[in-house]
PDB file of C-alpha atoms and ligand atoms in Angstrom:
ATOM      1  CA  MET I   1     126.716 119.197 151.895  1.00  0.00           C
ATOM      2  CA  GLY I   2     125.065 119.669 148.541  1.00  0.00           C
ATOM      3  CA  PHE I   3     122.799 116.720 148.187  1.00  0.00           C
ATOM      4  CA  ARG I   4     120.691 116.013 145.212  1.00  0.00           C
ATOM      5  CA  CYS I   5     117.167 115.114 145.745  1.00  0.00           C
ATOM      6  CA  GLY I   6     115.140 111.769 145.028  1.00  0.00           C
ATOM      7  CA  GLN I   7     114.685 111.339 141.315  1.00  0.00           C
ATOM      8  CA  GLU I   8     116.429 114.257 140.185  1.00  0.00           C
ATOM      9  CA  ARG I   9     119.821 112.900 139.993  1.00  0.00           C
ATOM     10  CA  VAL I  10     122.217 115.790 139.413  1.00  0.00           C
ATOM     11  CA  ARG I  11     125.648 114.815 139.663  1.00  0.00           C
ATOM     12  CA  GLN I  12     127.659 117.270 141.744  1.00  0.00           C
ATOM     13  CA  GLY I  13     130.233 119.792 140.346  1.00  0.00           C
ATOM     14  CA  GLY I  14     133.729 118.577 139.489  1.00  0.00           C
ATOM     15  CA  ASN I  15     133.195 116.858 136.293  1.00  0.00           C
ATOM     16  CA  MET I  16     135.255 119.195 134.127  1.00  0.00           C
ATOM     17  CA  THR I  17     135.438 118.723 130.550  1.00  0.00           C
ATOM     18  CA  ALA I  18     138.770 118.937 128.359  1.00  0.00           C
ATOM     19  CA  ALA I  19     137.743 122.340 127.241  1.00  0.00           C
ATOM     20  CA  GLN I  20     136.939 123.554 130.648  1.00  0.00           C
ATOM     21  CA  ILE I  21     140.294 122.254 131.744  1.00  0.00           C
ATOM     22  CA  GLN I  22     141.974 124.159 129.025  1.00  0.00           C
ATOM     23  CA  GLU I  23     140.143 127.280 129.937  1.00  0.00           C
ATOM     24  CA  ASP I  24     141.090 126.606 133.617  1.00  0.00           C
ATOM     25  CA  ILE I  25     144.855 126.275 132.785  1.00  0.00           C
ATOM     26  CA  LYS I  26     144.709 129.289 130.463  1.00  0.00           C
ATOM     27  CA  ALA I  27     143.324 131.468 133.190  1.00  0.00           C
ATOM     28  CA  ARG I  28     145.749 130.291 135.675  1.00  0.00           C
ATOM     29  CA  LEU I  29     148.557 130.910 133.481  1.00  0.00           C
ATOM     30  CA  SER I  30     147.246 134.410 132.974  1.00  0.00           C
ATOM     31  CA  ASN I  31     146.997 135.316 136.611  1.00  0.00           C
ATOM     32  CA  ILE I  32     150.760 134.077 137.008  1.00  0.00           C
ATOM     33  CA  GLU I  33     151.779 136.132 134.041  1.00  0.00           C
ATOM     34  CA  ASN I  34     149.978 139.276 135.708  1.00  0.00           C
ATOM     35  CA  MET I  35     151.970 138.762 138.880  1.00  0.00           C
ATOM     36  CA  LEU I  36     155.285 138.684 136.827  1.00  0.00           C
ATOM     37  CA  PRO I  37     157.259 142.007 136.840  1.00  0.00           C
ATOM     38  CA  ALA I  38     156.790 143.681 133.510  1.00  0.00           C
ATOM     39  CA  SER I  39     160.544 142.996 132.489  1.00  0.00           C
ATOM     40  CA  MET I  40     159.819 139.186 132.419  1.00  0.00           C
ATOM     41  CA  PRO I  41     159.171 137.362 129.095  1.00  0.00           C
ATOM     42  CA  ARG I  42     155.346 136.637 128.737  1.00  0.00           C
ATOM     43  CA  VAL I  43     154.136 133.253 128.155  1.00  0.00           C
ATOM     44  CA  SER I  44     152.894 133.472 124.537  1.00  0.00           C
ATOM     45  CA  GLU I  45     149.492 132.261 123.402  1.00  0.00           C
ATOM     46  CA  ASP I  46     151.282 130.159 120.861  1.00  0.00           C
ATOM     47  CA  MET I  47     153.107 128.216 123.742  1.00  0.00           C
ATOM     48  CA  ILE I  48     149.597 127.761 125.345  1.00  0.00           C
ATOM     49  CA  ARG I  49     148.000 126.608 121.979  1.00  0.00           C
ATOM     50  CA  ASP I  50     150.919 124.394 120.997  1.00  0.00           C
ATOM     51  CA  SER I  51     151.956 122.801 124.398  1.00  0.00           C
ATOM     52  CA  LEU I  52     149.100 123.005 126.876  1.00  0.00           C
ATOM     53  CA  MET I  53     146.492 122.454 124.338  1.00  0.00           C
ATOM     54  CA  SER I  54     148.263 119.847 122.314  1.00  0.00           C
ATOM     55  CA  ASP I  55     146.599 116.482 121.839  1.00  0.00           C
ATOM     56  CA  GLU I  56     149.538 114.763 123.888  1.00  0.00           C
ATOM     57  CA  PHE I  57     148.774 117.219 126.866  1.00  0.00           C
ATOM     58  CA  LEU I  58     145.182 116.528 126.535  1.00  0.00           C
ATOM     59  CA  ASP I  59     145.598 112.770 126.159  1.00  0.00           C
ATOM     60  CA  PHE I  60     147.937 112.878 129.596  1.00  0.00           C
ATOM     61  CA  ILE I  61     145.065 114.679 131.528  1.00  0.00           C
ATOM     62  CA  LYS I  62     142.512 112.313 130.246  1.00  0.00           C
ATOM     63  CA  ILE I  63     144.421 109.218 131.128  1.00  0.00           C
ATOM     64  CA  ASN I  64     145.333 110.836 134.452  1.00  0.00           C
ATOM     65  CA  MET I  65     141.792 111.605 135.168  1.00  0.00           C
ATOM     66  CA  MET I  66     140.532 108.118 134.233  1.00  0.00           C
ATOM     67  CA  PRO I  67     141.124 106.516 137.565  1.00  0.00           C
ATOM     68  CA  VAL I  68     139.383 109.169 139.326  1.00  0.00           C
ATOM     69  CA  GLU I  69     136.447 109.257 137.236  1.00  0.00           C
ATOM     70  CA  GLN I  70     136.148 105.414 137.555  1.00  0.00           C
ATOM     71  CA  LEU I  71     136.373 105.820 141.299  1.00  0.00           C
ATOM     72  CA  MET I  72     133.474 108.483 141.394  1.00  0.00           C
ATOM     73  CA  THR I  73     131.482 106.017 139.252  1.00  0.00           C
ATOM     74  CA  PHE I  74     132.033 103.217 141.825  1.00  0.00           C
ATOM     75  CA  TYR I  75     130.786 105.730 144.511  1.00  0.00           C
ATOM     76  CA  GLN I  76     127.662 106.569 142.378  1.00  0.00           C
ATOM     77  CA  CYS I  77     126.875 103.003 141.938  1.00  0.00           C
ATOM     78  CA  ALA I  78     127.083 102.380 145.791  1.00  0.00           C
ATOM     79  CA  ILE I  79     124.685 105.284 146.087  1.00  0.00           C
ATOM     80  CA  MET I  80     122.341 103.562 143.842  1.00  0.00           C
ATOM     81  CA  GLN I  81     122.821 100.301 145.678  1.00  0.00           C
ATOM     82  CA  VAL I  82     122.109 102.002 149.125  1.00  0.00           C
ATOM     83  CA  GLU I  83     119.114 104.035 147.760  1.00  0.00           C
ATOM     84  CA  THR I  84     117.579 100.758 146.456  1.00  0.00           C
ATOM     85  CA  LYS I  85     117.955  99.179 149.798  1.00  0.00           C
ATOM     86  CA  PHE I  86     115.882 101.923 151.434  1.00  0.00           C
ATOM     87  CA  ASN I  87     113.222 101.995 148.700  1.00  0.00           C
ATOM     88  CA  ILE I  88     112.689  98.329 149.177  1.00  0.00           C
ATOM     89  CA  LEU I  89     112.494  98.719 152.999  1.00  0.00           C
ATOM     90  CA  ASN I  90     110.281 101.788 152.549  1.00  0.00           C
ATOM     91  CA  GLU I  91     107.848  99.677 150.263  1.00  0.00           C
ATOM     92  CA  GLN I  92     107.948  96.645 152.546  1.00  0.00           C
ATOM     93  CA  PHE I  93     107.204  98.875 155.712  1.00  0.00           C
ATOM     94  CA  SER I  94     104.394 100.669 153.884  1.00  0.00           C
ATOM     95  CA  LEU I  95     102.584  97.320 153.646  1.00  0.00           C
ATOM     96  CA  SER I  96     103.265  96.194 157.278  1.00  0.00           C
ATOM     97  CA  LEU I  97     102.994  99.543 159.101  1.00  0.00           C
ATOM     98  CA  ASP I  98     100.426 101.139 156.666  1.00  0.00           C
ATOM     99  CA  ARG I  99     102.573 104.213 156.163  1.00  0.00           C
ATOM    100  CA  ASN I 100     105.959 104.979 154.647  1.00  0.00           C
ATOM    101  CA  PRO I 101     108.899 105.389 157.275  1.00  0.00           C
ATOM    102  CA  ILE I 102     110.987 107.507 154.644  1.00  0.00           C
ATOM    103  CA  GLN I 103     109.730 110.895 154.008  1.00  0.00           C
ATOM    104  CA  SER I 104     112.494 111.435 151.297  1.00  0.00           C
ATOM    105  CA  ILE I 105     116.095 110.456 150.320  1.00  0.00           C
ATOM    106  CA  LYS I 106     118.822 112.761 149.189  1.00  0.00           C
ATOM    107  CA  SER I 107     122.255 111.498 147.846  1.00  0.00           C
ATOM    108  CA  ARG I 108     125.268 113.095 146.353  1.00  0.00           C
ATOM    109  CA  VAL I 109     128.851 112.278 145.233  1.00  0.00           C
ATOM    110  CA  LYS I 110     131.248 114.765 146.857  1.00  0.00           C
ATOM    111  CA  SER I 111     132.418 117.295 144.349  1.00  0.00           C
ATOM    112  CA  TYR I 112     136.154 117.375 143.298  1.00  0.00           C
ATOM    113  CA  ASP I 113     136.395 120.659 144.922  1.00  0.00           C
ATOM    114  CA  SER I 114     135.438 119.507 148.353  1.00  0.00           C
ATOM    115  CA  ILE I 115     137.365 116.302 148.139  1.00  0.00           C
ATOM    116  CA  MET I 116     140.579 118.467 147.258  1.00  0.00           C
ATOM    117  CA  LYS I 117     139.655 120.751 150.338  1.00  0.00           C
ATOM    118  CA  LYS I 118     139.259 117.765 152.647  1.00  0.00           C
ATOM    119  CA  ILE I 119     142.512 116.274 151.406  1.00  0.00           C
ATOM    120  CA  ARG I 120     144.273 119.524 152.251  1.00  0.00           C
ATOM    121  CA  ARG I 121     142.496 119.908 155.523  1.00  0.00           C
ATOM    122  CA  LYS I 122     143.099 116.345 156.694  1.00  0.00           C
ATOM    123  CA  LYS I 123     146.327 115.727 155.191  1.00  0.00           C
ATOM    124  CA  ILE I 124     145.301 112.629 153.191  1.00  0.00           C
ATOM    125  CA  GLY I 125     147.814 111.015 150.855  1.00  0.00           C
ATOM    126  CA  LEU I 126     147.235 111.873 147.270  1.00  0.00           C
ATOM    127  CA  SER I 127     146.898 108.151 145.984  1.00  0.00           C
ATOM    128  CA  ILE I 128     143.603 106.588 144.896  1.00  0.00           C
ATOM    129  CA  GLU I 129     143.980 103.891 147.722  1.00  0.00           C
ATOM    130  CA  ASP I 130     144.472 106.829 150.226  1.00  0.00           C
ATOM    131  CA  ILE I 131     141.485 108.639 149.286  1.00  0.00           C
ATOM    132  CA  GLU I 132     139.359 105.491 149.263  1.00  0.00           C
ATOM    133  CA  ASP I 133     140.818 104.444 152.582  1.00  0.00           C
ATOM    134  CA  LYS I 134     140.701 107.899 154.645  1.00  0.00           C
ATOM    135  CA  MET I 135     137.484 109.416 153.076  1.00  0.00           C
ATOM    136  CA  ASN I 136     134.308 108.029 154.275  1.00  0.00           C
ATOM    137  CA  ASP I 137     131.912 110.453 152.759  1.00  0.00           C
ATOM    138  CA  ILE I 138     132.595 110.604 149.167  1.00  0.00           C
ATOM    139  CA  ALA I 139     129.306 108.808 148.577  1.00  0.00           C
ATOM    140  CA  GLY I 140     126.591 110.141 150.950  1.00  0.00           C
ATOM    141  CA  VAL I 141     123.023 109.289 151.402  1.00  0.00           C
ATOM    142  CA  ARG I 142     120.518 111.188 153.633  1.00  0.00           C
ATOM    143  CA  VAL I 143     117.559 109.558 154.658  1.00  0.00           C
ATOM    144  CA  ILE I 144     114.711 111.668 156.106  1.00  0.00           C
ATOM    145  CA  CYS I 145     112.098 110.154 158.292  1.00  0.00           C
ATOM    146  CA  SER I 146     109.157 111.273 160.135  1.00  0.00           C
ATOM    147  CA  TYR I 147     109.698 109.730 163.552  1.00  0.00           C
ATOM    148  CA  VAL I 148     112.745 109.059 165.561  1.00  0.00           C
ATOM    149  CA  ASP I 149     111.744 105.303 165.942  1.00  0.00           C
ATOM    150  CA  ASP I 150     111.667 104.919 162.116  1.00  0.00           C
ATOM    151  CA  ILE I 151     115.334 106.098 162.031  1.00  0.00           C
ATOM    152  CA  TYR I 152     116.509 103.256 164.196  1.00  0.00           C
ATOM    153  CA  LEU I 153     114.143 100.694 162.649  1.00  0.00           C
ATOM    154  CA  LEU I 154     115.686 101.556 159.284  1.00  0.00           C
ATOM    155  CA  ALA I 155     119.300 101.459 160.262  1.00  0.00           C
ATOM    156  CA  ASP I 156     118.852  98.066 162.130  1.00  0.00           C
ATOM    157  CA  CYS I 157     117.083  96.518 159.046  1.00  0.00           C
ATOM    158  CA  LEU I 158     119.845  98.067 156.689  1.00  0.00           C
ATOM    159  CA  LEU I 159     122.653  96.654 158.966  1.00  0.00           C
ATOM    160  CA  SER I 160     121.255  93.184 159.402  1.00  0.00           C
ATOM    161  CA  GLN I 161     121.527  92.773 155.571  1.00  0.00           C
ATOM    162  CA  ASP I 162     124.483  90.410 155.098  1.00  0.00           C
ATOM    163  CA  ASP I 163     125.897  92.249 152.385  1.00  0.00           C
ATOM    164  CA  VAL I 164     126.245  95.366 154.358  1.00  0.00           C
ATOM    165  CA  ILE I 165     129.336  96.092 156.314  1.00  0.00           C
ATOM    166  CA  LEU I 166     129.341  98.511 159.293  1.00  0.00           C
ATOM    167  CA  VAL I 167     132.431 100.736 159.523  1.00  0.00           C
ATOM    168  CA  GLU I 168     131.239 103.348 162.039  1.00  0.00           C
ATOM    169  CA  ARG I 169     128.267 104.515 163.732  1.00  0.00           C
ATOM    170  CA  LYS I 170     127.868 107.696 165.385  1.00  0.00           C
ATOM    171  CA  ASP I 171     124.608 108.502 167.129  1.00  0.00           C
ATOM    172  CA  TYR I 172     124.174 112.289 167.409  1.00  0.00           C
ATOM    173  CA  ILE I 173     120.549 111.770 168.429  1.00  0.00           C
ATOM    174  CA  LYS I 174     121.338 110.118 171.482  1.00  0.00           C
ATOM    175  CA  ASP I 175     124.551 112.351 172.001  1.00  0.00           C
ATOM    176  CA  PRO I 176     124.026 115.457 169.983  1.00  0.00           C
ATOM    177  CA  LYS I 177     126.939 117.900 169.146  1.00  0.00           C
ATOM    178  CA  PRO I 178     127.662 121.056 170.931  1.00  0.00           C
ATOM    179  CA  SER I 179     126.027 122.798 168.256  1.00  0.00           C
ATOM    180  CA  GLY I 180     122.774 121.057 168.745  1.00  0.00           C
ATOM    181  CA  TYR I 181     123.103 118.798 165.582  1.00  0.00           C
ATOM    182  CA  ARG I 182     121.304 115.592 165.616  1.00  0.00           C
ATOM    183  CA  SER I 183     121.195 112.714 163.276  1.00  0.00           C
ATOM    184  CA  LEU I 184     122.334 109.019 163.193  1.00  0.00           C
ATOM    185  CA  HIS I 185     125.390 108.692 161.126  1.00  0.00           C
ATOM    186  CA  LEU I 186     126.396 105.250 159.688  1.00  0.00           C
ATOM    187  CA  ILE I 187     129.571 104.657 157.571  1.00  0.00           C
ATOM    188  CA  ILE I 188     128.882 101.312 155.528  1.00  0.00           C
ATOM    189  CA  LYS I 189     130.607  99.334 153.078  1.00  0.00           C
ATOM    190  CA  VAL I 190     128.239  97.953 150.196  1.00  0.00           C
ATOM    191  CA  PRO I 191     129.267  95.628 147.419  1.00  0.00           C
ATOM    192  CA  ILE I 192     129.093  96.626 143.721  1.00  0.00           C
ATOM    193  CA  TYR I 193     129.393  94.079 141.036  1.00  0.00           C
ATOM    194  CA  LEU I 194     131.681  95.047 138.064  1.00  0.00           C
ATOM    195  CA  GLN I 195     132.355  93.241 134.991  1.00  0.00           C
ATOM    196  CA  ASN I 196     134.896  90.723 136.701  1.00  0.00           C
ATOM    197  CA  GLU I 197     134.978  91.585 140.285  1.00  0.00           C
ATOM    198  CA  LYS I 198     132.978  92.731 143.354  1.00  0.00           C
ATOM    199  CA  LYS I 199     134.143  95.896 144.811  1.00  0.00           C
ATOM    200  CA  GLU I 200     133.162  97.159 148.515  1.00  0.00           C
ATOM    201  CA  VAL I 201     132.556 100.664 148.572  1.00  0.00           C
ATOM    202  CA  LYS I 202     132.093 103.138 151.677  1.00  0.00           C
ATOM    203  CA  VAL I 203     128.827 105.220 151.801  1.00  0.00           C
ATOM    204  CA  GLU I 204     128.090 107.704 154.557  1.00  0.00           C
ATOM    205  CA  VAL I 205     124.507 107.450 155.433  1.00  0.00           C
ATOM    206  CA  GLN I 206     122.650 110.046 157.536  1.00  0.00           C
ATOM    207  CA  LEU I 207     119.314 109.394 159.031  1.00  0.00           C
ATOM    208  CA  ARG I 208     117.446 112.029 160.459  1.00  0.00           C
ATOM    209  CA  THR I 209     113.694 113.316 161.169  1.00  0.00           C
ATOM    210  CA  ILE I 210     112.129 116.372 159.128  1.00  0.00           C
ATOM    211  CA  ALA I 211     112.653 118.716 162.154  1.00  0.00           C
ATOM    212  CA  MET I 212     116.300 117.545 162.430  1.00  0.00           C
ATOM    213  CA  ASP I 213     116.948 118.259 158.647  1.00  0.00           C
ATOM    214  CA  PHE I 214     115.177 121.559 158.754  1.00  0.00           C
ATOM    215  CA  TRP I 215     117.367 122.431 161.819  1.00  0.00           C
ATOM    216  CA  ALA I 216     120.661 121.401 160.209  1.00  0.00           C
ATOM    217  CA  SER I 217     120.057 123.374 156.880  1.00  0.00           C
ATOM    218  CA  LEU I 218     119.506 126.441 158.941  1.00  0.00           C
ATOM    219  CA  GLU I 219     122.540 125.939 161.188  1.00  0.00           C
ATOM    220  CA  HIS I 220     124.686 125.077 158.049  1.00  0.00           C
ATOM    221  CA  SER I 221     123.704 128.580 156.441  1.00  0.00           C
ATOM    222  CA  LEU I 222     124.843 130.203 159.719  1.00  0.00           C
ATOM    223  CA  HIS I 223     127.956 128.202 159.895  1.00  0.00           C
ATOM    224  CA  TYR I 224     129.132 129.724 156.623  1.00  0.00           C
ATOM    225  CA  LYS I 225     128.200 133.342 157.763  1.00  0.00           C
ATOM    226  CA  ARG I 226     130.059 132.454 161.014  1.00  0.00           C
ATOM    227  CA  CYS I 227     133.288 131.737 159.128  1.00  0.00           C
ATOM    228  CA  GLN I 228     133.014 135.139 157.368  1.00  0.00           C
ATOM    229  CA  ALA I 229     131.822 137.314 160.149  1.00  0.00           C
ATOM    230  CA  ASP I 230     133.931 139.786 161.974  1.00  0.00           C
ATOM    231  CA  GLY I 231     133.533 142.661 164.542  1.00  0.00           C
ATOM    232  CA  ALA I 232     129.916 143.184 165.353  1.00  0.00           C
ATOM    233  CA  GLU I 233     128.628 140.563 163.049  1.00  0.00           C
ATOM    234  CA  CYS I 234     130.785 137.984 164.839  1.00  0.00           C
ATOM    235  CA  GLY I 235     128.745 138.868 168.073  1.00  0.00           C
ATOM    236  CA  GLU I 236     125.485 138.401 166.238  1.00  0.00           C
ATOM    237  CA  ALA I 237     126.377 135.274 164.855  1.00  0.00           C
ATOM    238  CA  GLU I 238     127.226 133.869 168.213  1.00  0.00           C
ATOM    239  CA  GLU I 239     123.922 134.990 169.484  1.00  0.00           C
ATOM    240  CA  LEU I 240     122.315 133.107 166.695  1.00  0.00           C
ATOM    241  CA  ALA I 241     124.160 130.079 167.245  1.00  0.00           C
ATOM    242  CA  GLY I 242     123.057 130.054 171.001  1.00  0.00           C
ATOM    243  CA  GLU I 243     119.461 130.443 169.779  1.00  0.00           C
ATOM    244  CA  LEU I 244     119.960 127.583 167.311  1.00  0.00           C
ATOM    245  CA  ILE I 245     120.941 125.398 170.317  1.00  0.00           C
ATOM    246  CA  GLU I 246     117.530 126.153 172.030  1.00  0.00           C
ATOM    247  CA  CYS I 247     115.799 125.496 168.910  1.00  0.00           C
ATOM    248  CA  ALA I 248     117.468 122.050 168.561  1.00  0.00           C
ATOM    249  CA  LYS I 249     116.048 121.181 171.933  1.00  0.00           C
ATOM    250  CA  GLU I 250     112.795 122.388 171.138  1.00  0.00           C
ATOM    251  CA  SER I 251     112.846 120.346 167.932  1.00  0.00           C
ATOM    252  CA  ALA I 252     113.932 117.316 170.009  1.00  0.00           C
ATOM    253  CA  ARG I 253     111.035 117.863 172.313  1.00  0.00           C
ATOM    254  CA  LEU I 254     108.528 118.269 169.308  1.00  0.00           C
ATOM    255  CA  ASP I 255     109.917 115.096 167.709  1.00  0.00           C
ATOM    256  CA  ALA I 256     109.455 113.047 170.954  1.00  0.00           C
ATOM    257  CA  LYS I 257     105.911 114.595 171.347  1.00  0.00           C
ATOM    258  CA  MET I 258     104.843 113.751 167.836  1.00  0.00           C
ATOM    259  CA  GLN I 259     106.080 110.265 168.176  1.00  0.00           C
ATOM    260  CA  GLU I 260     104.213 109.651 171.453  1.00  0.00           C
ATOM    261  CA  ILE I 261     100.970 110.934 169.818  1.00  0.00           C
ATOM    262  CA  ARG I 262     101.583 108.598 166.674  1.00  0.00           C
ATOM    263  CA  ASP I 263     101.872 105.663 169.079  1.00  0.00           C
ATOM    264  CA  ARG I 264      98.853 106.608 170.982  1.00  0.00           C
ATOM    265  CA  ILE I 265      96.854 106.954 167.723  1.00  0.00           C
ATOM    266  CA  ALA I 266      98.334 103.444 166.671  1.00  0.00           C
ATOM    267  CA  GLU I 267      96.988 102.092 170.107  1.00  0.00           C
ATOM    268  CA  LEU I 268      93.459 103.565 169.557  1.00  0.00           C
ATOM    269  CA  SER I 269      93.466 102.168 165.891  1.00  0.00           C
ATOM    270  CA  GLY I 270      94.491  98.694 167.348  1.00  0.00           C
ATOM    271  CA  GLU I 271      91.581  98.767 169.806  1.00  0.00           C
ATOM    272  CA  SER I 272      89.043  99.775 167.282  1.00  0.00           C
TER     273      SER I 272
HETATM  274  P1  GTP W   1     133.725 115.848 158.378  1.00  0.00           P
HETATM  275  O1  GTP W   1     135.075 115.836 158.140  1.00  0.00           O
HETATM  276  O2  GTP W   1     133.064 117.136 158.149  1.00  0.00           O
HETATM  277  O3  GTP W   1     133.072 114.738 157.425  1.00  0.00           O
HETATM  278  O4  GTP W   1     133.407 115.417 159.683  1.00  0.00           O
HETATM  279  P2  GTP W   1     133.450 113.884 160.485  1.00  0.00           P
HETATM  280  O5  GTP W   1     134.312 112.971 159.683  1.00  0.00           O
HETATM  281  O6  GTP W   1     133.938 114.083 161.754  1.00  0.00           O
HETATM  282  O7  GTP W   1     131.939 113.453 160.394  1.00  0.00           O
HETATM  283  P3  GTP W   1     130.941 114.001 161.302  1.00  0.00           P
HETATM  284  O8  GTP W   1     129.980 112.678 161.719  1.00  0.00           O
HETATM  285  O9  GTP W   1     131.101 114.871 162.303  1.00  0.00           O
HETATM  286  O10 GTP W   1     129.868 114.779 160.405  1.00  0.00           O
HETATM  287  C1  GTP W   1     129.836 114.697 158.927  1.00  0.00           C
HETATM  288  C2  GTP W   1     128.656 115.380 158.285  1.00  0.00           C
HETATM  289  O11 GTP W   1     127.535 115.634 159.189  1.00  0.00           O
HETATM  290  C3  GTP W   1     128.991 117.034 157.823  1.00  0.00           C
HETATM  291  O12 GTP W   1     129.381 116.921 156.656  1.00  0.00           O
HETATM  292  C4  GTP W   1     127.607 117.355 157.871  1.00  0.00           C
HETATM  293  O13 GTP W   1     126.841 117.200 156.813  1.00  0.00           O
HETATM  294  C5  GTP W   1     126.957 117.008 159.211  1.00  0.00           C
HETATM  295  N1  GTP W   1     127.069 117.584 160.292  1.00  0.00           N
HETATM  296  C6  GTP W   1     128.023 117.386 161.576  1.00  0.00           C
HETATM  297  N2  GTP W   1     127.911 118.186 162.506  1.00  0.00           N
HETATM  298  C7  GTP W   1     127.196 119.212 161.916  1.00  0.00           C
HETATM  299  C8  GTP W   1     126.587 120.379 162.510  1.00  0.00           C
HETATM  300  O14 GTP W   1     127.148 120.842 163.647  1.00  0.00           O
HETATM  301  N3  GTP W   1     125.652 121.211 161.762  1.00  0.00           N
HETATM  302  C9  GTP W   1     125.320 120.701 160.515  1.00  0.00           C
HETATM  303  N4  GTP W   1     124.370 121.572 160.170  1.00  0.00           N
HETATM  304  N5  GTP W   1     125.681 119.616 160.170  1.00  0.00           N
HETATM  305  C10 GTP W   1     126.640 118.832 160.751  1.00  0.00           C
HETATM  306 MG1   MG W   2     131.711 115.042 155.928  1.00  0.00          MG
END
C-alpha cells in the first residue's frame, strides 16, 4: 500500500491529464501497429490526430471520467473526516493521558492502477455502484501507535461515535496472519456532507504499533520479491519468510514488554 504521510497530502497516481491520456492511447496504438504484419495498413498519424485527439473524443473521455473522479474526491473527503476524528482523539488523550497515543497517521486513496487490478482479481462489476459496494479499501487510513492498548482504546472511541458505522472488524493482533502480520483492521462508513446530500463512504482503517508497522513494511518488500523469485532465489525467499515469522513473534513480545513497563512507570508516577 502506498500511503502518503501526515501533512504531506500527496494524492496517489492515477489522475491522468487529457494530454497523458492522448499519449497513452498513441503508445498503445503504436504497440498494436508493431504487432501487425507488414502487409497490413498502418494507422496513420492523421487518423490519430483527427479522431483520437479530436475535441469530441477528449470530451467523451472527460465526461466518462467525471463520475470516477467525483468518487475519488468522496474518498479523499472521507479520509479527511477520519483523520480529523483521530487527530481530535489524539489531542484529547494528550491531556488526559499526558502523552499522545498516536505516533503518526498515513493515508492514501487507492491508485486507479491498483483499483483496476483488484477489479480484475476479484471479478468486480464495472459500475460505480459495484466498485463502491465491493471495494472496501479505496480510502485507507493507517494509524500508528506506540502501545497495543492504545490501538484498542482508539478503535473503541472511534466506533462509539454515532456517525461511524462498523462494516467489518478483523483483529490480526489477537489472531495474526500465517505470515506473522499483525494489525487491527476496521472497515467503517463515515458521512460526508455535500452541497445537497449526505453520503456514507467506506474507509479501511488499519491500526498498528510502530513495531507492527516496521515489520509489515519489511515483509511487504519480501512479498514482491517472492512473487518474482524463481529457482534458488525462491528457496532463499522462503527462508526469509520463515525468519520474518520469527521476527513477528519477537516484535509481539517486545510490544507486550514495552506496554508492561509503561504501565509500571504509570503506577510509579501515580504513587509519587
Ligand atoms: P485485500 O484484497 O488485499 O484488500 O485483502 P482483504 O480484503 O482480505 O483484506 P486484509 O484484511 O487481509 O488485508 C488488507 C491489507 O492489509 C493489505 O492491503 C495490506 O496492506 C495489509 N496486509 C494484510 N496481510 C498482510 C501481510 O501478510 N503482510 C503485509 N505486509 N501486509 C498485509
Ligand atoms: Mg487492500
